[in-house]
Amino acid sequence: MAMTTELGEQKQLKEVAGIPLQATTVDNWSQIQKFEAKPDDLLICTYPKSGTTWIQEIVDMIEHNGDVEKCQQVIIQHRHPFIEWARPPQPSGVEKASAMPSPRILRTHLPTQLLPPSFWENNCKFLYVARNAKDCMVSYYHFQRMNQILPDPGTWEEYFETFISGKVPWGPWFDHVKGWWEIRDRYEILFLFFEDMKRNLKHEIQKVVHFMGKNLDETVLDKIVQETSFEKMKENPLTNRSTVPKSILDQSISPFMRKGTVGDWKNHFTVSQNERFDQIYREKMEGTSIKFCMDL
Ligand code: A3P
């Protein structure tokens, strides 16, 4: 009983400047904002369900020159401290990052306006991965169904409304993507798309290699491509979240590595939802030059 109440409390969202975040994150907000970034930090930035785990595995393999054994020593969630993560009594993301030797690779889902200011002040490198809004919504819906510490998404129809109104953890997809896209030339930002990674993974990996200042030969690149395929990562217990207790991620409801495709939205959106979404998308994304691929 106590457990249920505790989990119920953890599911709550609170807001920071209008952005819903996990309550435990908001309770730790001053520590997060005071985080001291360093000039050689690389920050992996994503809106939730946009390929965070995928890019983490790629970055980790690049950092270790394709040495699978070095990458497979610890589960993916523990490789790159999650800056806004707070779940007492576990050490927070800030504490984990502070204890980590440089050069550090960190991760966040925060929109630009909520990022701890020291990341900008130190001109850190940012690696942003964006995914088209419709697939992102579908993936987030299934994730919120199986994630026992995030709010229950309700029915698909209900979730559709929640997502477009931005009342999901980490706020609206639209502002998140726009925010990072608009500043891509002002900071050292490599902006990647999930759909490009699906289309030509090797090409996108090469961009990351270059961005990280590395030089890897062809065989290593090919190995990274193989090791970071959906199939490999789905069966790898270090990347598929199978070690997370069912009381947190219930993979019998929906697997963490669910489909990993482009265009699954077509199996969820009704014709009228699609029309409505396209209209809202046009309004919210007006004036931006960003273009997404919706199907391969
Ligand atoms: P789906 O739910 O559409 O399958 P995140 O890591 O940001 O939470 O994103 C999770 C999404 O990325 C899931 O999408 C997951 O299947 C997909 N994903 C993870 N690794 C992938 C890979 N190697 N190739 C393709 N998709 C991948």
PDB file of N, CA and C in Angstrom, residues 147-226:
ATOM      1  N   ASN A 147       5.547   3.155 -18.393  1.00  0.00           N
ATOM      2  CA  ASN A 147       6.379   3.784 -17.374  1.00  0.00           C
ATOM      3  C   ASN A 147       5.528   4.083 -16.144  1.00  0.00           C
ATOM      4  N   GLN A 148       5.832   3.415 -15.059  1.00  0.00           N
ATOM      5  CA  GLN A 148       4.994   3.512 -13.866  1.00  0.00           C
ATOM      6  C   GLN A 148       5.317   4.739 -13.009  1.00  0.00           C
ATOM      7  N   ILE A 149       6.315   5.525 -13.402  1.00  0.00           N
ATOM      8  CA  ILE A 149       6.587   6.740 -12.621  1.00  0.00           C
ATOM      9  C   ILE A 149       6.273   8.013 -13.423  1.00  0.00           C
ATOM     10  N   LEU A 150       5.619   7.835 -14.567  1.00  0.00           N
ATOM     11  CA  LEU A 150       5.109   8.998 -15.317  1.00  0.00           C
ATOM     12  C   LEU A 150       3.579   8.916 -15.303  1.00  0.00           C
ATOM     13  N   PRO A 151       2.909  10.039 -15.539  1.00  0.00           N
ATOM     14  CA  PRO A 151       1.436   9.998 -15.510  1.00  0.00           C
ATOM     15  C   PRO A 151       0.872   9.000 -16.520  1.00  0.00           C
ATOM     16  N   ASP A 152      -0.245   8.383 -16.150  1.00  0.00           N
ATOM     17  CA  ASP A 152      -0.949   7.476 -17.050  1.00  0.00           C
ATOM     18  C   ASP A 152      -1.455   8.284 -18.259  1.00  0.00           C
ATOM     19  N   PRO A 153      -1.196   7.824 -19.485  1.00  0.00           N
ATOM     20  CA  PRO A 153      -1.583   8.639 -20.652  1.00  0.00           C
ATOM     21  C   PRO A 153      -3.075   8.613 -20.967  1.00  0.00           C
ATOM     22  N   GLY A 154      -3.838   7.685 -20.349  1.00  0.00           N
ATOM     23  CA  GLY A 154      -5.260   7.564 -20.697  1.00  0.00           C
ATOM     24  C   GLY A 154      -5.394   6.890 -22.053  1.00  0.00           C
ATOM     25  N   THR A 155      -6.505   7.169 -22.736  1.00  0.00           N
ATOM     26  CA  THR A 155      -6.708   6.558 -24.061  1.00  0.00           C
ATOM     27  C   THR A 155      -5.857   7.307 -25.081  1.00  0.00           C
ATOM     28  N   TRP A 156      -5.731   6.748 -26.269  1.00  0.00           N
ATOM     29  CA  TRP A 156      -4.985   7.426 -27.337  1.00  0.00           C
ATOM     30  C   TRP A 156      -5.635   8.787 -27.651  1.00  0.00           C
ATOM     31  N   GLU A 157      -6.958   8.806 -27.665  1.00  0.00           N
ATOM     32  CA  GLU A 157      -7.676  10.065 -27.966  1.00  0.00           C
ATOM     33  C   GLU A 157      -7.338  11.128 -26.906  1.00  0.00           C
ATOM     34  N   GLU A 158      -7.320  10.694 -25.656  1.00  0.00           N
ATOM     35  CA  GLU A 158      -6.996  11.644 -24.576  1.00  0.00           C
ATOM     36  C   GLU A 158      -5.540  12.102 -24.684  1.00  0.00           C
ATOM     37  N   TYR A 159      -4.681  11.155 -24.983  1.00  0.00           N
ATOM     38  CA  TYR A 159      -3.252  11.497 -25.054  1.00  0.00           C
ATOM     39  C   TYR A 159      -2.968  12.464 -26.211  1.00  0.00           C
ATOM     40  N   PHE A 160      -3.678  12.282 -27.305  1.00  0.00           N
ATOM     41  CA  PHE A 160      -3.533  13.173 -28.461  1.00  0.00           C
ATOM     42  C   PHE A 160      -3.708  14.632 -28.007  1.00  0.00           C
ATOM     43  N   GLU A 161      -4.739  14.869 -27.204  1.00  0.00           N
ATOM     44  CA  GLU A 161      -5.000  16.231 -26.701  1.00  0.00           C
ATOM     45  C   GLU A 161      -3.895  16.678 -25.737  1.00  0.00           C
ATOM     46  N   THR A 162      -3.484  15.764 -24.859  1.00  0.00           N
ATOM     47  CA  THR A 162      -2.454  16.112 -23.875  1.00  0.00           C
ATOM     48  C   THR A 162      -1.160  16.495 -24.591  1.00  0.00           C
ATOM     49  N   PHE A 163      -0.803  15.703 -25.602  1.00  0.00           N
ATOM     50  CA  PHE A 163       0.459  15.947 -26.311  1.00  0.00           C
ATOM     51  C   PHE A 163       0.421  17.281 -27.057  1.00  0.00           C
ATOM     52  N   ILE A 164      -0.658  17.536 -27.791  1.00  0.00           N
ATOM     53  CA  ILE A 164      -0.665  18.783 -28.558  1.00  0.00           C
ATOM     54  C   ILE A 164      -0.751  20.013 -27.652  1.00  0.00           C
ATOM     55  N   SER A 165      -1.297  19.831 -26.457  1.00  0.00           N
ATOM     56  CA  SER A 165      -1.336  20.990 -25.555  1.00  0.00           C
ATOM     57  C   SER A 165      -0.023  21.111 -24.767  1.00  0.00           C
ATOM     58  N   GLY A 166       0.880  20.179 -24.968  1.00  0.00           N
ATOM     59  CA  GLY A 166       2.205  20.266 -24.331  1.00  0.00           C
ATOM     60  C   GLY A 166       2.203  19.910 -22.861  1.00  0.00           C
ATOM     61  N   LYS A 167       1.119  19.255 -22.416  1.00  0.00           N
ATOM     62  CA  LYS A 167       1.030  18.938 -20.979  1.00  0.00           C
ATOM     63  C   LYS A 167       1.649  17.572 -20.675  1.00  0.00           C
ATOM     64  N   VAL A 168       2.743  17.300 -21.310  1.00  0.00           N
ATOM     65  CA  VAL A 168       3.471  16.041 -21.104  1.00  0.00           C
ATOM     66  C   VAL A 168       4.808  16.395 -20.441  1.00  0.00           C
ATOM     67  N   PRO A 169       5.444  15.381 -19.793  1.00  0.00           N
ATOM     68  CA  PRO A 169       6.729  15.702 -19.157  1.00  0.00           C
ATOM     69  C   PRO A 169       7.723  16.289 -20.174  1.00  0.00           C
ATOM     70  N   TRP A 170       8.362  17.363 -19.797  1.00  0.00           N
ATOM     71  CA  TRP A 170       9.299  18.150 -20.606  1.00  0.00           C
ATOM     72  C   TRP A 170       8.610  19.081 -21.604  1.00  0.00           C
ATOM     73  N   GLY A 171       7.280  19.165 -21.516  1.00  0.00           N
ATOM     74  CA  GLY A 171       6.572  20.220 -22.236  1.00  0.00           C
ATOM     75  C   GLY A 171       6.348  19.957 -23.708  1.00  0.00           C
ATOM     76  N   PRO A 172       5.975  21.028 -24.458  1.00  0.00           N
ATOM     77  CA  PRO A 172       5.586  20.840 -25.849  1.00  0.00           C
ATOM     78  C   PRO A 172       6.748  20.448 -26.772  1.00  0.00           C
ATOM     79  N   TRP A 173       6.497  19.466 -27.606  1.00  0.00           N
ATOM     80  CA  TRP A 173       7.471  19.049 -28.630  1.00  0.00           C
ATOM     81  C   TRP A 173       7.840  20.251 -29.509  1.00  0.00           C
ATOM     82  N   PHE A 174       6.827  21.022 -29.910  1.00  0.00           N
ATOM     83  CA  PHE A 174       7.017  22.107 -30.883  1.00  0.00           C
ATOM     84  C   PHE A 174       8.083  23.103 -30.412  1.00  0.00           C
ATOM     85  N   ASP A 175       7.917  23.610 -29.210  1.00  0.00           N
ATOM     86  CA  ASP A 175       8.848  24.631 -28.701  1.00  0.00           C
ATOM     87  C   ASP A 175      10.226  24.042 -28.450  1.00  0.00           C
ATOM     88  N   HIS A 176      10.262  22.786 -28.046  1.00  0.00           N
ATOM     89  CA  HIS A 176      11.546  22.135 -27.760  1.00  0.00           C
ATOM     90  C   HIS A 176      12.391  22.083 -29.022  1.00  0.00           C
ATOM     91  N   VAL A 177      11.787  21.539 -30.080  1.00  0.00           N
ATOM     92  CA  VAL A 177      12.521  21.360 -31.335  1.00  0.00           C
ATOM     93  C   VAL A 177      12.873  22.718 -31.944  1.00  0.00           C
ATOM     94  N   LYS A 178      11.888  23.621 -31.938  1.00  0.00           N
ATOM     95  CA  LYS A 178      12.130  24.964 -32.496  1.00  0.00           C
ATOM     96  C   LYS A 178      13.252  25.661 -31.738  1.00  0.00           C
ATOM     97  N   GLY A 179      13.200  25.568 -30.423  1.00  0.00           N
ATOM     98  CA  GLY A 179      14.191  26.249 -29.578  1.00  0.00           C
ATOM     99  C   GLY A 179      15.605  25.821 -29.908  1.00  0.00           C
ATOM    100  N   TRP A 180      15.828  24.523 -30.017  1.00  0.00           N
ATOM    101  CA  TRP A 180      17.183  24.024 -30.313  1.00  0.00           C
ATOM    102  C   TRP A 180      17.564  24.303 -31.762  1.00  0.00           C
ATOM    103  N   TRP A 181      16.604  24.218 -32.666  1.00  0.00           N
ATOM    104  CA  TRP A 181      16.876  24.452 -34.092  1.00  0.00           C
ATOM    105  C   TRP A 181      17.298  25.910 -34.325  1.00  0.00           C
ATOM    106  N   GLU A 182      16.599  26.832 -33.690  1.00  0.00           N
ATOM    107  CA  GLU A 182      16.868  28.254 -33.939  1.00  0.00           C
ATOM    108  C   GLU A 182      18.266  28.681 -33.499  1.00  0.00           C
ATOM    109  N   ILE A 183      18.842  28.012 -32.533  1.00  0.00           N
ATOM    110  CA  ILE A 183      20.159  28.439 -32.038  1.00  0.00           C
ATOM    111  C   ILE A 183      21.299  27.584 -32.586  1.00  0.00           C
ATOM    112  N   ARG A 184      20.990  26.713 -33.548  1.00  0.00           N
ATOM    113  CA  ARG A 184      22.000  25.729 -33.979  1.00  0.00           C
ATOM    114  C   ARG A 184      23.267  26.365 -34.552  1.00  0.00           C
ATOM    115  N   ASP A 185      23.143  27.586 -35.091  1.00  0.00           N
ATOM    116  CA  ASP A 185      24.339  28.224 -35.662  1.00  0.00           C
ATOM    117  C   ASP A 185      25.055  29.126 -34.664  1.00  0.00           C
ATOM    118  N   ARG A 186      24.424  29.383 -33.534  1.00  0.00           N
ATOM    119  CA  ARG A 186      25.040  30.279 -32.539  1.00  0.00           C
ATOM    120  C   ARG A 186      25.926  29.539 -31.560  1.00  0.00           C
ATOM    121  N   TYR A 187      25.721  28.269 -31.430  1.00  0.00           N
ATOM    122  CA  TYR A 187      26.521  27.443 -30.505  1.00  0.00           C
ATOM    123  C   TYR A 187      27.056  26.248 -31.280  1.00  0.00           C
ATOM    124  N   GLU A 188      27.912  25.487 -30.610  1.00  0.00           N
ATOM    125  CA  GLU A 188      28.460  24.312 -31.282  1.00  0.00           C
ATOM    126  C   GLU A 188      27.456  23.168 -31.172  1.00  0.00           C
ATOM    127  N   ILE A 189      26.543  23.146 -32.129  1.00  0.00           N
ATOM    128  CA  ILE A 189      25.446  22.170 -32.078  1.00  0.00           C
ATOM    129  C   ILE A 189      25.471  21.287 -33.320  1.00  0.00           C
ATOM    130  N   LEU A 190      25.483  19.984 -33.106  1.00  0.00           N
ATOM    131  CA  LEU A 190      25.260  19.071 -34.227  1.00  0.00           C
ATOM    132  C   LEU A 190      23.800  18.652 -34.129  1.00  0.00           C
ATOM    133  N   PHE A 191      23.032  18.979 -35.156  1.00  0.00           N
ATOM    134  CA  PHE A 191      21.587  18.726 -35.156  1.00  0.00           C
ATOM    135  C   PHE A 191      21.304  17.530 -36.066  1.00  0.00           C
ATOM    136  N   LEU A 192      20.852  16.457 -35.477  1.00  0.00           N
ATOM    137  CA  LEU A 192      20.574  15.247 -36.257  1.00  0.00           C
ATOM    138  C   LEU A 192      19.082  14.917 -36.231  1.00  0.00           C
ATOM    139  N   PHE A 193      18.682  14.113 -37.202  1.00  0.00           N
ATOM    140  CA  PHE A 193      17.292  13.660 -37.275  1.00  0.00           C
ATOM    141  C   PHE A 193      17.239  12.137 -37.181  1.00  0.00           C
ATOM    142  N   PHE A 194      16.306  11.656 -36.373  1.00  0.00           N
ATOM    143  CA  PHE A 194      16.061  10.218 -36.219  1.00  0.00           C
ATOM    144  C   PHE A 194      15.850   9.576 -37.601  1.00  0.00           C
ATOM    145  N   GLU A 195      15.076  10.270 -38.441  1.00  0.00           N
ATOM    146  CA  GLU A 195      14.722   9.709 -39.746  1.00  0.00           C
ATOM    147  C   GLU A 195      15.957   9.560 -40.639  1.00  0.00           C
ATOM    148  N   ASP A 196      16.898  10.511 -40.537  1.00  0.00           N
ATOM    149  CA  ASP A 196      18.152  10.388 -41.306  1.00  0.00           C
ATOM    150  C   ASP A 196      18.962   9.208 -40.786  1.00  0.00           C
ATOM    151  N   MET A 197      18.912   9.003 -39.485  1.00  0.00           N
ATOM    152  CA  MET A 197      19.653   7.876 -38.904  1.00  0.00           C
ATOM    153  C   MET A 197      19.070   6.558 -39.408  1.00  0.00           C
ATOM    154  N   LYS A 198      17.755   6.512 -39.565  1.00  0.00           N
ATOM    155  CA  LYS A 198      17.135   5.305 -40.104  1.00  0.00           C
ATOM    156  C   LYS A 198      17.502   5.114 -41.581  1.00  0.00           C
ATOM    157  N   ARG A 199      17.604   6.220 -42.304  1.00  0.00           N
ATOM    158  CA  ARG A 199      17.845   6.146 -43.742  1.00  0.00           C
ATOM    159  C   ARG A 199      19.289   5.772 -44.056  1.00  0.00           C
ATOM    160  N   ASN A 200      20.220   6.404 -43.337  1.00  0.00           N
ATOM    161  CA  ASN A 200      21.636   6.150 -43.631  1.00  0.00           C
ATOM    162  C   ASN A 200      22.435   6.316 -42.336  1.00  0.00           C
ATOM    163  N   LEU A 201      22.440   5.264 -41.546  1.00  0.00           N
ATOM    164  CA  LEU A 201      23.040   5.345 -40.215  1.00  0.00           C
ATOM    165  C   LEU A 201      24.535   5.655 -40.283  1.00  0.00           C
ATOM    166  N   LYS A 202      25.219   5.027 -41.225  1.00  0.00           N
ATOM    167  CA  LYS A 202      26.668   5.226 -41.306  1.00  0.00           C
ATOM    168  C   LYS A 202      27.009   6.700 -41.554  1.00  0.00           C
ATOM    169  N   HIS A 203      26.269   7.300 -42.437  1.00  0.00           N
ATOM    170  CA  HIS A 203      26.497   8.706 -42.769  1.00  0.00           C
ATOM    171  C   HIS A 203      26.304   9.593 -41.539  1.00  0.00           C
ATOM    172  N   GLU A 204      25.259   9.331 -40.768  1.00  0.00           N
ATOM    173  CA  GLU A 204      24.996  10.148 -39.566  1.00  0.00           C
ATOM    174  C   GLU A 204      26.045   9.866 -38.493  1.00  0.00           C
ATOM    175  N   ILE A 205      26.486   8.616 -38.401  1.00  0.00           N
ATOM    176  CA  ILE A 205      27.527   8.281 -37.422  1.00  0.00           C
ATOM    177  C   ILE A 205      28.818   9.017 -37.768  1.00  0.00           C
ATOM    178  N   GLN A 206      29.108   9.091 -39.068  1.00  0.00           N
ATOM    179  CA  GLN A 206      30.323   9.818 -39.484  1.00  0.00           C
ATOM    180  C   GLN A 206      30.288  11.277 -39.031  1.00  0.00           C
ATOM    181  N   LYS A 207      29.100  11.874 -39.087  1.00  0.00           N
ATOM    182  CA  LYS A 207      28.964  13.274 -38.627  1.00  0.00           C
ATOM    183  C   LYS A 207      29.300  13.372 -37.132  1.00  0.00           C
ATOM    184  N   VAL A 208      28.831  12.385 -36.375  1.00  0.00           N
ATOM    185  CA  VAL A 208      29.070  12.393 -34.924  1.00  0.00           C
ATOM    186  C   VAL A 208      30.566  12.177 -34.647  1.00  0.00           C
ATOM    187  N   VAL A 209      31.179  11.285 -35.401  1.00  0.00           N
ATOM    188  CA  VAL A 209      32.617  11.022 -35.242  1.00  0.00           C
ATOM    189  C   VAL A 209      33.388  12.326 -35.437  1.00  0.00           C
ATOM    190  N   HIS A 210      33.072  13.012 -36.496  1.00  0.00           N
ATOM    191  CA  HIS A 210      33.730  14.273 -36.826  1.00  0.00           C
ATOM    192  C   HIS A 210      33.483  15.312 -35.723  1.00  0.00           C
ATOM    193  N   PHE A 211      32.243  15.392 -35.277  1.00  0.00           N
ATOM    194  CA  PHE A 211      31.857  16.360 -34.250  1.00  0.00           C
ATOM    195  C   PHE A 211      32.609  16.094 -32.939  1.00  0.00           C
ATOM    196  N   MET A 212      32.863  14.813 -32.668  1.00  0.00           N
ATOM    197  CA  MET A 212      33.568  14.467 -31.431  1.00  0.00           C
ATOM    198  C   MET A 212      35.085  14.562 -31.602  1.00  0.00           C
ATOM    199  N   GLY A 213      35.514  14.994 -32.779  1.00  0.00           N
ATOM    200  CA  GLY A 213      36.951  15.175 -33.018  1.00  0.00           C
ATOM    201  C   GLY A 213      37.700  13.853 -33.127  1.00  0.00           C
ATOM    202  N   LYS A 214      36.995  12.813 -33.553  1.00  0.00           N
ATOM    203  CA  LYS A 214      37.626  11.499 -33.671  1.00  0.00           C
ATOM    204  C   LYS A 214      37.856  11.163 -35.137  1.00  0.00           C
ATOM    205  N   ASN A 215      38.647  10.127 -35.331  1.00  0.00           N
ATOM    206  CA  ASN A 215      38.913   9.658 -36.669  1.00  0.00           C
ATOM    207  C   ASN A 215      38.907   8.129 -36.609  1.00  0.00           C
ATOM    208  N   LEU A 216      37.877   7.519 -37.149  1.00  0.00           N
ATOM    209  CA  LEU A 216      37.780   6.058 -37.041  1.00  0.00           C
ATOM    210  C   LEU A 216      37.855   5.427 -38.425  1.00  0.00           C
ATOM    211  N   ASP A 217      38.512   4.281 -38.495  1.00  0.00           N
ATOM    212  CA  ASP A 217      38.595   3.680 -39.833  1.00  0.00           C
ATOM    213  C   ASP A 217      37.293   2.944 -40.177  1.00  0.00           C
ATOM    214  N   GLU A 218      37.222   2.629 -41.456  1.00  0.00           N
ATOM    215  CA  GLU A 218      36.014   2.059 -42.056  1.00  0.00           C
ATOM    216  C   GLU A 218      35.470   0.823 -41.301  1.00  0.00           C
ATOM    217  N   THR A 219      36.377  -0.074 -40.907  1.00  0.00           N
ATOM    218  CA  THR A 219      35.894  -1.303 -40.251  1.00  0.00           C
ATOM    219  C   THR A 219      35.249  -0.979 -38.896  1.00  0.00           C
ATOM    220  N   VAL A 220      35.832  -0.006 -38.194  1.00  0.00           N
ATOM    221  CA  VAL A 220      35.255   0.380 -36.892  1.00  0.00           C
ATOM    222  C   VAL A 220      33.882   1.012 -37.115  1.00  0.00           C
ATOM    223  N   LEU A 221      33.796   1.862 -38.133  1.00  0.00           N
ATOM    224  CA  LEU A 221      32.508   2.494 -38.443  1.00  0.00           C
ATOM    225  C   LEU A 221      31.450   1.435 -38.752  1.00  0.00           C
ATOM    226  N   ASP A 222      31.833   0.470 -39.562  1.00  0.00           N
ATOM    227  CA  ASP A 222      30.881  -0.585 -39.926  1.00  0.00           C
ATOM    228  C   ASP A 222      30.437  -1.374 -38.697  1.00  0.00           C
ATOM    229  N   LYS A 223      31.372  -1.568 -37.790  1.00  0.00           N
ATOM    230  CA  LYS A 223      31.037  -2.306 -36.571  1.00  0.00           C
ATOM    231  C   LYS A 223      30.037  -1.502 -35.728  1.00  0.00           C
ATOM    232  N   ILE A 224      30.255  -0.203 -35.636  1.00  0.00           N
ATOM    233  CA  ILE A 224      29.333   0.638 -34.851  1.00  0.00           C
ATOM    234  C   ILE A 224      27.939   0.614 -35.475  1.00  0.00           C
ATOM    235  N   VAL A 225      27.892   0.653 -36.806  1.00  0.00           N
ATOM    236  CA  VAL A 225      26.594   0.587 -37.495  1.00  0.00           C
ATOM    237  C   VAL A 225      25.880  -0.713 -37.113  1.00  0.00           C
ATOM    238  N   GLN A 226      26.618  -1.809 -37.162  1.00  0.00           N
ATOM    239  CA  GLN A 226      26.001  -3.108 -36.837  1.00  0.00           C
ATOM    240  C   GLN A 226      25.519  -3.168 -35.389  1.00  0.00           C
TER     241      GLN A 226
END
